Amino acid sequence: MQTNPTHTSLVAVGDSFTEGMSDLLPDGSYRGWADVLASRMAAHTPGFRYANLAVRGKLIKQIVDEQVPVAAAMGADVITLVGGLNDTLRPKCDMVRVKDLLTEAVERLAPSCKQLVLMRSPGRQGPVLERFRPRMEELFVCVDELAERHGAVVVDLYGAPSLADPRLWDVDRLHLSPEGHRRVAEAVWQTLGYDPEDTEWRTPMPATLPPGWAARRVADARFARQHLLPWIGRRLTGRSSGDGRPPKRPELLPYDGPA
């Protein structure tokens, strides 16, 4: 990987992870690792342009159909692609189909940019991850194989101890906290060959006393009421949190940070 590279543009493709949930800004919008990364790249290269096509809740088929052709046509220096995790969380998941679609996405994006970035997504400690871990790891094997075949780079967030810490995740237990997103941006920044700003992003946070039994039960009840039950409701009715929602930043335009 080239050190201290000059990239003039970035296009981010994916779902809620790339949209930036739950890195909330004061105006109610989300920032996220891709915005943080774009801000750093813009500071490094005048005239830098950025588009973020990610939409929360999208499955890999929707990403391939709705985002990949648009991203491929933009001719960006760097494209990031993260998708398929929403599929692995569905009760009925055809992993062969998911991997075929991811392969299609990579085959279309890799020739259209100077550097394609793939990721092994982070996994939070807890029973949810344990249930779906085999599917996730099967997906990540596919990511590694595709990267080797098409000259993409892989950011290994799944293997980073710090990002497994529940304290780096939002109360919904599905999305990273602002600090989690910052660490992801650092990981991608370094993988692209830029000088590190935080050499310890993989390092776990200092240990603290865990919450007591009562506090955990209150948190579990709040999580179920505010996040789990609505999520189950959307699955049962075939709805998605991203239905009708436009891409976060649909055009490849000059960027110097969040508005």
PDB file of C-alpha atoms in Angstrom:
ATOM      1  CA  MET A   1       0.000   0.000   0.000  1.00  0.00           C
ATOM      2  CA  GLN A   2       1.259   3.448  -0.933  1.00  0.00           C
ATOM      3  CA  THR A   3       2.198   5.618   2.035  1.00  0.00           C
ATOM      4  CA  ASN A   4       0.890   9.180   2.334  1.00  0.00           C
ATOM      5  CA  PRO A   5      -1.270   8.797  -0.785  1.00  0.00           C
ATOM      6  CA  THR A   6      -3.255  11.498  -2.536  1.00  0.00           C
ATOM      7  CA  HIS A   7      -6.886  10.579  -3.063  1.00  0.00           C
ATOM      8  CA  THR A   8      -9.159  13.149  -4.630  1.00  0.00           C
ATOM      9  CA  SER A   9     -12.544  11.463  -4.086  1.00  0.00           C
ATOM     10  CA  LEU A  10     -14.405   8.907  -1.983  1.00  0.00           C
ATOM     11  CA  VAL A  11     -17.700   7.090  -2.484  1.00  0.00           C
ATOM     12  CA  ALA A  12     -19.179   5.057   0.390  1.00  0.00           C
ATOM     13  CA  VAL A  13     -21.632   2.226  -0.337  1.00  0.00           C
ATOM     14  CA  GLY A  14     -23.625   0.237   2.208  1.00  0.00           C
ATOM     15  CA  ASP A  15     -26.236   0.248   4.954  1.00  0.00           C
ATOM     16  CA  SER A  16     -26.669   1.849   8.399  1.00  0.00           C
ATOM     17  CA  PHE A  17     -23.068   1.112   9.377  1.00  0.00           C
ATOM     18  CA  THR A  18     -21.817   3.344   6.563  1.00  0.00           C
ATOM     19  CA  GLU A  19     -24.658   5.853   6.892  1.00  0.00           C
ATOM     20  CA  GLY A  20     -23.305   6.539  10.373  1.00  0.00           C
ATOM     21  CA  MET A  21     -25.873   5.339  12.881  1.00  0.00           C
ATOM     22  CA  SER A  22     -25.647   6.039  15.825  1.00  0.00           C
ATOM     23  CA  ASP A  23     -23.100   8.871  15.637  1.00  0.00           C
ATOM     24  CA  LEU A  24     -25.719  11.563  16.203  1.00  0.00           C
ATOM     25  CA  LEU A  25     -25.084  15.228  15.383  1.00  0.00           C
ATOM     26  CA  PRO A  26     -26.879  18.131  17.130  1.00  0.00           C
ATOM     27  CA  ASP A  27     -29.219  18.620  14.149  1.00  0.00           C
ATOM     28  CA  GLY A  28     -30.458  15.020  14.389  1.00  0.00           C
ATOM     29  CA  SER A  29     -28.493  13.728  11.403  1.00  0.00           C
ATOM     30  CA  TYR A  30     -25.762  11.102  11.600  1.00  0.00           C
ATOM     31  CA  ARG A  31     -22.051  11.564  10.999  1.00  0.00           C
ATOM     32  CA  GLY A  32     -20.273   8.209  11.177  1.00  0.00           C
ATOM     33  CA  TRP A  33     -16.907   6.816  10.185  1.00  0.00           C
ATOM     34  CA  ALA A  34     -17.250   7.608   6.457  1.00  0.00           C
ATOM     35  CA  ASP A  35     -17.850  11.313   7.140  1.00  0.00           C
ATOM     36  CA  VAL A  36     -14.922  11.406   9.568  1.00  0.00           C
ATOM     37  CA  LEU A  37     -12.705   9.705   6.990  1.00  0.00           C
ATOM     38  CA  ALA A  38     -13.848  12.080   4.241  1.00  0.00           C
ATOM     39  CA  SER A  39     -13.093  15.094   6.452  1.00  0.00           C
ATOM     40  CA  ARG A  40      -9.566  13.858   7.027  1.00  0.00           C
ATOM     41  CA  MET A  41      -9.006  13.147   3.348  1.00  0.00           C
ATOM     42  CA  ALA A  42     -10.393  16.574   2.425  1.00  0.00           C
ATOM     43  CA  ALA A  43      -7.947  18.247   4.816  1.00  0.00           C
ATOM     44  CA  HIS A  44      -5.168  16.305   3.098  1.00  0.00           C
ATOM     45  CA  THR A  45      -6.239  17.078  -0.489  1.00  0.00           C
ATOM     46  CA  PRO A  46      -7.795  20.418  -1.588  1.00  0.00           C
ATOM     47  CA  GLY A  47     -10.847  20.004  -3.804  1.00  0.00           C
ATOM     48  CA  PHE A  48     -11.646  16.594  -2.362  1.00  0.00           C
ATOM     49  CA  ARG A  49     -15.081  15.196  -3.311  1.00  0.00           C
ATOM     50  CA  TYR A  50     -17.282  12.796  -1.353  1.00  0.00           C
ATOM     51  CA  ALA A  51     -20.522  10.876  -1.855  1.00  0.00           C
ATOM     52  CA  ASN A  52     -22.237   8.553   0.612  1.00  0.00           C
ATOM     53  CA  LEU A  53     -24.903   6.355  -0.975  1.00  0.00           C
ATOM     54  CA  ALA A  54     -25.565   4.286   2.158  1.00  0.00           C
ATOM     55  CA  VAL A  55     -29.100   3.822   3.450  1.00  0.00           C
ATOM     56  CA  ARG A  56     -30.010   2.112   6.715  1.00  0.00           C
ATOM     57  CA  GLY A  57     -31.649  -1.311   6.554  1.00  0.00           C
ATOM     58  CA  LYS A  58     -30.514  -2.164   3.033  1.00  0.00           C
ATOM     59  CA  LEU A  59     -29.911  -5.805   2.118  1.00  0.00           C
ATOM     60  CA  ILE A  60     -27.106  -6.798  -0.232  1.00  0.00           C
ATOM     61  CA  LYS A  61     -29.495  -7.191  -3.201  1.00  0.00           C
ATOM     62  CA  GLN A  62     -30.732  -3.619  -2.695  1.00  0.00           C
ATOM     63  CA  ILE A  63     -27.162  -2.349  -2.413  1.00  0.00           C
ATOM     64  CA  VAL A  64     -26.240  -4.089  -5.665  1.00  0.00           C
ATOM     65  CA  ASP A  65     -29.312  -2.812  -7.511  1.00  0.00           C
ATOM     66  CA  GLU A  66     -29.563   0.728  -6.124  1.00  0.00           C
ATOM     67  CA  GLN A  67     -26.075   1.845  -5.093  1.00  0.00           C
ATOM     68  CA  VAL A  68     -23.440  -0.124  -6.999  1.00  0.00           C
ATOM     69  CA  PRO A  69     -24.278   1.164 -10.514  1.00  0.00           C
ATOM     70  CA  VAL A  70     -24.341   4.750  -9.253  1.00  0.00           C
ATOM     71  CA  ALA A  71     -21.026   4.359  -7.429  1.00  0.00           C
ATOM     72  CA  ALA A  72     -19.373   2.662 -10.397  1.00  0.00           C
ATOM     73  CA  ALA A  73     -20.355   5.551 -12.674  1.00  0.00           C
ATOM     74  CA  MET A  74     -18.815   8.198 -10.409  1.00  0.00           C
ATOM     75  CA  GLY A  75     -15.201   7.292 -11.193  1.00  0.00           C
ATOM     76  CA  ALA A  76     -13.969   7.919  -7.653  1.00  0.00           C
ATOM     77  CA  ASP A  77     -10.436   7.246  -6.468  1.00  0.00           C
ATOM     78  CA  VAL A  78     -11.678   5.238  -3.467  1.00  0.00           C
ATOM     79  CA  ILE A  79     -14.888   3.250  -3.000  1.00  0.00           C
ATOM     80  CA  THR A  80     -15.804   1.575   0.278  1.00  0.00           C
ATOM     81  CA  LEU A  81     -18.234  -1.332   0.201  1.00  0.00           C
ATOM     82  CA  VAL A  82     -19.751  -2.862   3.324  1.00  0.00           C
ATOM     83  CA  GLY A  83     -22.867  -4.996   2.965  1.00  0.00           C
ATOM     84  CA  GLY A  84     -24.436  -8.337   3.706  1.00  0.00           C
ATOM     85  CA  LEU A  85     -24.607  -8.141   7.497  1.00  0.00           C
ATOM     86  CA  ASN A  86     -28.303  -7.240   7.474  1.00  0.00           C
ATOM     87  CA  ASP A  87     -28.881 -10.403   5.454  1.00  0.00           C
ATOM     88  CA  THR A  88     -27.039 -12.575   7.973  1.00  0.00           C
ATOM     89  CA  LEU A  89     -29.333 -11.310  10.743  1.00  0.00           C
ATOM     90  CA  ARG A  90     -32.469 -12.522   8.947  1.00  0.00           C
ATOM     91  CA  PRO A  91     -33.906 -15.870  10.136  1.00  0.00           C
ATOM     92  CA  LYS A  92     -33.971 -17.137   6.566  1.00  0.00           C
ATOM     93  CA  CYS A  93     -30.665 -16.238   4.954  1.00  0.00           C
ATOM     94  CA  ASP A  94     -29.357 -17.819   1.757  1.00  0.00           C
ATOM     95  CA  MET A  95     -25.626 -17.393   2.256  1.00  0.00           C
ATOM     96  CA  VAL A  96     -24.836 -18.658  -1.236  1.00  0.00           C
ATOM     97  CA  ARG A  97     -27.029 -15.909  -2.680  1.00  0.00           C
ATOM     98  CA  VAL A  98     -25.524 -13.285  -0.367  1.00  0.00           C
ATOM     99  CA  LYS A  99     -21.981 -14.219  -1.392  1.00  0.00           C
ATOM    100  CA  ASP A 100     -22.926 -14.261  -5.080  1.00  0.00           C
ATOM    101  CA  LEU A 101     -24.361 -10.758  -4.795  1.00  0.00           C
ATOM    102  CA  LEU A 102     -21.318  -9.485  -2.907  1.00  0.00           C
ATOM    103  CA  THR A 103     -19.163 -10.966  -5.650  1.00  0.00           C
ATOM    104  CA  GLU A 104     -21.228  -9.148  -8.270  1.00  0.00           C
ATOM    105  CA  ALA A 105     -20.792  -5.871  -6.391  1.00  0.00           C
ATOM    106  CA  VAL A 106     -17.018  -6.265  -6.153  1.00  0.00           C
ATOM    107  CA  GLU A 107     -16.703  -7.258  -9.798  1.00  0.00           C
ATOM    108  CA  ARG A 108     -18.535  -4.089 -10.834  1.00  0.00           C
ATOM    109  CA  LEU A 109     -16.836  -1.686  -8.426  1.00  0.00           C
ATOM    110  CA  ALA A 110     -13.201  -2.801  -8.497  1.00  0.00           C
ATOM    111  CA  PRO A 111     -12.550  -1.780 -12.138  1.00  0.00           C
ATOM    112  CA  SER A 112     -14.312   1.569 -11.642  1.00  0.00           C
ATOM    113  CA  CYS A 113     -12.007   3.035  -8.964  1.00  0.00           C
ATOM    114  CA  LYS A 114      -8.337   3.234  -8.071  1.00  0.00           C
ATOM    115  CA  GLN A 115      -8.839   1.483  -4.713  1.00  0.00           C
ATOM    116  CA  LEU A 116     -11.746  -0.611  -3.485  1.00  0.00           C
ATOM    117  CA  VAL A 117     -12.002  -0.985   0.301  1.00  0.00           C
ATOM    118  CA  LEU A 118     -13.828  -3.962   1.841  1.00  0.00           C
ATOM    119  CA  MET A 119     -14.329  -4.703   5.532  1.00  0.00           C
ATOM    120  CA  ARG A 120     -14.692  -7.485   8.009  1.00  0.00           C
ATOM    121  CA  SER A 121     -17.368  -5.715  10.030  1.00  0.00           C
ATOM    122  CA  PRO A 122     -17.056  -5.336  13.808  1.00  0.00           C
ATOM    123  CA  GLY A 123     -18.837  -7.760  16.111  1.00  0.00           C
ATOM    124  CA  ARG A 124     -20.168  -6.761  19.514  1.00  0.00           C
ATOM    125  CA  GLN A 125     -19.755  -9.183  22.401  1.00  0.00           C
ATOM    126  CA  GLY A 126     -23.029 -10.798  23.393  1.00  0.00           C
ATOM    127  CA  PRO A 127     -25.523 -13.548  22.600  1.00  0.00           C
ATOM    128  CA  VAL A 128     -26.703 -11.977  19.340  1.00  0.00           C
ATOM    129  CA  LEU A 129     -23.258 -12.213  17.806  1.00  0.00           C
ATOM    130  CA  GLU A 130     -22.808 -15.778  19.007  1.00  0.00           C
ATOM    131  CA  ARG A 131     -26.017 -16.823  17.283  1.00  0.00           C
ATOM    132  CA  PHE A 132     -25.029 -15.338  13.928  1.00  0.00           C
ATOM    133  CA  ARG A 133     -21.236 -15.691  14.163  1.00  0.00           C
ATOM    134  CA  PRO A 134     -20.994 -18.647  11.704  1.00  0.00           C
ATOM    135  CA  ARG A 135     -22.801 -16.669   8.987  1.00  0.00           C
ATOM    136  CA  MET A 136     -20.692 -13.577   9.612  1.00  0.00           C
ATOM    137  CA  GLU A 137     -17.449 -15.523   9.437  1.00  0.00           C
ATOM    138  CA  GLU A 138     -18.592 -17.256   6.248  1.00  0.00           C
ATOM    139  CA  LEU A 139     -19.228 -13.815   4.763  1.00  0.00           C
ATOM    140  CA  PHE A 140     -15.813 -12.579   5.871  1.00  0.00           C
ATOM    141  CA  VAL A 141     -14.053 -15.515   4.199  1.00  0.00           C
ATOM    142  CA  CYS A 142     -15.768 -14.428   0.991  1.00  0.00           C
ATOM    143  CA  VAL A 143     -14.620 -10.827   1.573  1.00  0.00           C
ATOM    144  CA  ASP A 144     -11.003 -11.947   1.939  1.00  0.00           C
ATOM    145  CA  GLU A 145     -11.156 -14.073  -1.202  1.00  0.00           C
ATOM    146  CA  LEU A 146     -12.720 -11.288  -3.254  1.00  0.00           C
ATOM    147  CA  ALA A 147     -10.138  -8.775  -2.053  1.00  0.00           C
ATOM    148  CA  GLU A 148      -7.271 -11.030  -3.081  1.00  0.00           C
ATOM    149  CA  ARG A 149      -8.852 -11.709  -6.465  1.00  0.00           C
ATOM    150  CA  HIS A 150      -9.647  -8.081  -7.320  1.00  0.00           C
ATOM    151  CA  GLY A 151      -6.883  -6.089  -5.655  1.00  0.00           C
ATOM    152  CA  ALA A 152      -9.075  -4.638  -2.915  1.00  0.00           C
ATOM    153  CA  VAL A 153      -7.889  -3.949   0.622  1.00  0.00           C
ATOM    154  CA  VAL A 154      -9.640  -5.356   3.689  1.00  0.00           C
ATOM    155  CA  VAL A 155     -10.058  -3.458   6.952  1.00  0.00           C
ATOM    156  CA  ASP A 156     -10.260  -6.079   9.693  1.00  0.00           C
ATOM    157  CA  LEU A 157     -12.627  -4.604  12.252  1.00  0.00           C
ATOM    158  CA  TYR A 158     -13.903  -8.022  13.332  1.00  0.00           C
ATOM    159  CA  GLY A 159     -10.442  -8.894  14.620  1.00  0.00           C
ATOM    160  CA  ALA A 160     -10.042  -5.660  16.602  1.00  0.00           C
ATOM    161  CA  PRO A 161     -10.511  -6.308  20.359  1.00  0.00           C
ATOM    162  CA  SER A 162     -11.561  -2.708  21.030  1.00  0.00           C
ATOM    163  CA  LEU A 163     -14.584  -2.882  18.733  1.00  0.00           C
ATOM    164  CA  ALA A 164     -16.020  -5.919  20.492  1.00  0.00           C
ATOM    165  CA  ASP A 165     -16.451  -3.872  23.681  1.00  0.00           C
ATOM    166  CA  PRO A 166     -20.179  -3.148  24.325  1.00  0.00           C
ATOM    167  CA  ARG A 167     -19.170   0.308  25.553  1.00  0.00           C
ATOM    168  CA  LEU A 168     -18.286   1.247  21.957  1.00  0.00           C
ATOM    169  CA  TRP A 169     -21.817   0.412  20.804  1.00  0.00           C
ATOM    170  CA  ASP A 170     -25.053   2.364  21.012  1.00  0.00           C
ATOM    171  CA  VAL A 171     -27.923   1.384  23.304  1.00  0.00           C
ATOM    172  CA  ASP A 172     -29.615  -0.322  20.340  1.00  0.00           C
ATOM    173  CA  ARG A 173     -26.736  -2.876  20.385  1.00  0.00           C
ATOM    174  CA  LEU A 174     -26.598  -2.831  16.591  1.00  0.00           C
ATOM    175  CA  HIS A 175     -24.686   0.363  15.797  1.00  0.00           C
ATOM    176  CA  LEU A 176     -21.403   1.833  16.947  1.00  0.00           C
ATOM    177  CA  SER A 177     -21.081   4.810  19.273  1.00  0.00           C
ATOM    178  CA  PRO A 178     -19.318   7.996  18.112  1.00  0.00           C
ATOM    179  CA  GLU A 179     -16.051   6.657  19.569  1.00  0.00           C
ATOM    180  CA  GLY A 180     -16.576   3.392  17.723  1.00  0.00           C
ATOM    181  CA  HIS A 181     -17.059   5.254  14.450  1.00  0.00           C
ATOM    182  CA  ARG A 182     -13.940   7.317  15.104  1.00  0.00           C
ATOM    183  CA  ARG A 183     -11.911   4.148  15.513  1.00  0.00           C
ATOM    184  CA  VAL A 184     -13.304   2.698  12.283  1.00  0.00           C
ATOM    185  CA  ALA A 185     -12.349   5.888  10.431  1.00  0.00           C
ATOM    186  CA  GLU A 186      -8.834   5.565  11.835  1.00  0.00           C
ATOM    187  CA  ALA A 187      -8.661   1.940  10.706  1.00  0.00           C
ATOM    188  CA  VAL A 188      -9.655   2.799   7.128  1.00  0.00           C
ATOM    189  CA  TRP A 189      -7.342   5.833   7.122  1.00  0.00           C
ATOM    190  CA  GLN A 190      -4.362   3.677   8.035  1.00  0.00           C
ATOM    191  CA  THR A 191      -5.333   0.898   5.619  1.00  0.00           C
ATOM    192  CA  LEU A 192      -5.313   3.442   2.779  1.00  0.00           C
ATOM    193  CA  GLY A 193      -1.723   4.286   3.658  1.00  0.00           C
ATOM    194  CA  TYR A 194      -2.039   7.550   5.570  1.00  0.00           C
ATOM    195  CA  ASP A 195       0.113   8.263   8.613  1.00  0.00           C
ATOM    196  CA  PRO A 196      -1.649   7.088  11.792  1.00  0.00           C
ATOM    197  CA  GLU A 197      -3.344   9.634  14.001  1.00  0.00           C
ATOM    198  CA  ASP A 198      -4.175   6.978  16.608  1.00  0.00           C
ATOM    199  CA  THR A 199      -1.873   3.966  16.752  1.00  0.00           C
ATOM    200  CA  GLU A 200      -3.959   2.466  19.575  1.00  0.00           C
ATOM    201  CA  TRP A 201      -7.365   2.238  17.868  1.00  0.00           C
ATOM    202  CA  ARG A 202      -7.323  -1.545  18.291  1.00  0.00           C
ATOM    203  CA  THR A 203      -6.492  -1.304  21.990  1.00  0.00           C
ATOM    204  CA  PRO A 204      -9.435  -2.058  24.316  1.00  0.00           C
ATOM    205  CA  MET A 205     -10.742   0.684  26.577  1.00  0.00           C
ATOM    206  CA  PRO A 206      -9.593   0.562  30.218  1.00  0.00           C
ATOM    207  CA  ALA A 207     -11.556  -1.903  32.304  1.00  0.00           C
ATOM    208  CA  THR A 208     -14.368  -0.614  34.475  1.00  0.00           C
ATOM    209  CA  LEU A 209     -16.680  -2.271  36.955  1.00  0.00           C
ATOM    210  CA  PRO A 210     -19.616  -3.866  35.113  1.00  0.00           C
ATOM    211  CA  PRO A 211     -23.109  -2.569  35.910  1.00  0.00           C
ATOM    212  CA  GLY A 212     -24.993  -4.396  38.627  1.00  0.00           C
ATOM    213  CA  TRP A 213     -27.761  -6.927  38.088  1.00  0.00           C
ATOM    214  CA  ALA A 214     -30.585  -4.394  38.511  1.00  0.00           C
ATOM    215  CA  ALA A 215     -28.998  -1.895  36.113  1.00  0.00           C
ATOM    216  CA  ARG A 216     -28.546  -4.632  33.504  1.00  0.00           C
ATOM    217  CA  ARG A 217     -32.192  -5.688  33.779  1.00  0.00           C
ATOM    218  CA  VAL A 218     -33.367  -2.084  33.366  1.00  0.00           C
ATOM    219  CA  ALA A 219     -31.119  -1.678  30.300  1.00  0.00           C
ATOM    220  CA  ASP A 220     -32.369  -4.972  28.846  1.00  0.00           C
ATOM    221  CA  ALA A 221     -36.001  -3.918  29.280  1.00  0.00           C
ATOM    222  CA  ARG A 222     -35.364  -0.520  27.689  1.00  0.00           C
ATOM    223  CA  PHE A 223     -33.510  -2.145  24.794  1.00  0.00           C
ATOM    224  CA  ALA A 224     -36.362  -4.593  24.175  1.00  0.00           C
ATOM    225  CA  ARG A 225     -39.025  -1.881  24.276  1.00  0.00           C
ATOM    226  CA  GLN A 226     -37.247   0.774  22.224  1.00  0.00           C
ATOM    227  CA  HIS A 227     -35.249  -1.296  19.758  1.00  0.00           C
ATOM    228  CA  LEU A 228     -35.823  -5.056  19.716  1.00  0.00           C
ATOM    229  CA  LEU A 229     -39.617  -5.105  19.463  1.00  0.00           C
ATOM    230  CA  PRO A 230     -39.758  -2.464  16.683  1.00  0.00           C
ATOM    231  CA  TRP A 231     -37.047  -4.391  14.809  1.00  0.00           C
ATOM    232  CA  ILE A 232     -39.054  -7.623  15.097  1.00  0.00           C
ATOM    233  CA  GLY A 233     -42.173  -5.771  13.970  1.00  0.00           C
ATOM    234  CA  ARG A 234     -40.448  -4.560  10.806  1.00  0.00           C
ATOM    235  CA  ARG A 235     -39.217  -8.084  10.055  1.00  0.00           C
ATOM    236  CA  LEU A 236     -42.714  -9.547  10.460  1.00  0.00           C
ATOM    237  CA  THR A 237     -44.314  -6.945   8.198  1.00  0.00           C
ATOM    238  CA  GLY A 238     -41.564  -6.878   5.588  1.00  0.00           C
ATOM    239  CA  ARG A 239     -40.688  -3.246   6.267  1.00  0.00           C
ATOM    240  CA  SER A 240     -37.266  -1.659   6.622  1.00  0.00           C
ATOM    241  CA  SER A 241     -36.010   1.372   8.512  1.00  0.00           C
ATOM    242  CA  GLY A 242     -34.663   2.646   5.191  1.00  0.00           C
ATOM    243  CA  ASP A 243     -37.893   2.418   3.203  1.00  0.00           C
ATOM    244  CA  GLY A 244     -38.371   5.626   1.222  1.00  0.00           C
ATOM    245  CA  ARG A 245     -35.186   7.170   2.587  1.00  0.00           C
ATOM    246  CA  PRO A 246     -32.819   8.783   0.042  1.00  0.00           C
ATOM    247  CA  PRO A 247     -29.042   8.229   0.099  1.00  0.00           C
ATOM    248  CA  LYS A 248     -27.186  10.260   2.669  1.00  0.00           C
ATOM    249  CA  ARG A 249     -25.056  12.210   0.157  1.00  0.00           C
ATOM    250  CA  PRO A 250     -26.082  11.124  -3.341  1.00  0.00           C
ATOM    251  CA  GLU A 251     -23.747  13.297  -5.432  1.00  0.00           C
ATOM    252  CA  LEU A 252     -19.958  13.335  -5.625  1.00  0.00           C
ATOM    253  CA  LEU A 253     -19.377  16.937  -4.545  1.00  0.00           C
ATOM    254  CA  PRO A 254     -16.642  18.939  -2.800  1.00  0.00           C
ATOM    255  CA  TYR A 255     -16.544  18.218   0.915  1.00  0.00           C
ATOM    256  CA  ASP A 256     -14.908  19.842   3.909  1.00  0.00           C
ATOM    257  CA  GLY A 257     -16.885  18.253   6.744  1.00  0.00           C
ATOM    258  CA  PRO A 258     -20.453  18.018   8.051  1.00  0.00           C
ATOM    259  CA  ALA A 259     -22.617  21.074   7.470  1.00  0.00           C
TER     260      ALA A 259
END
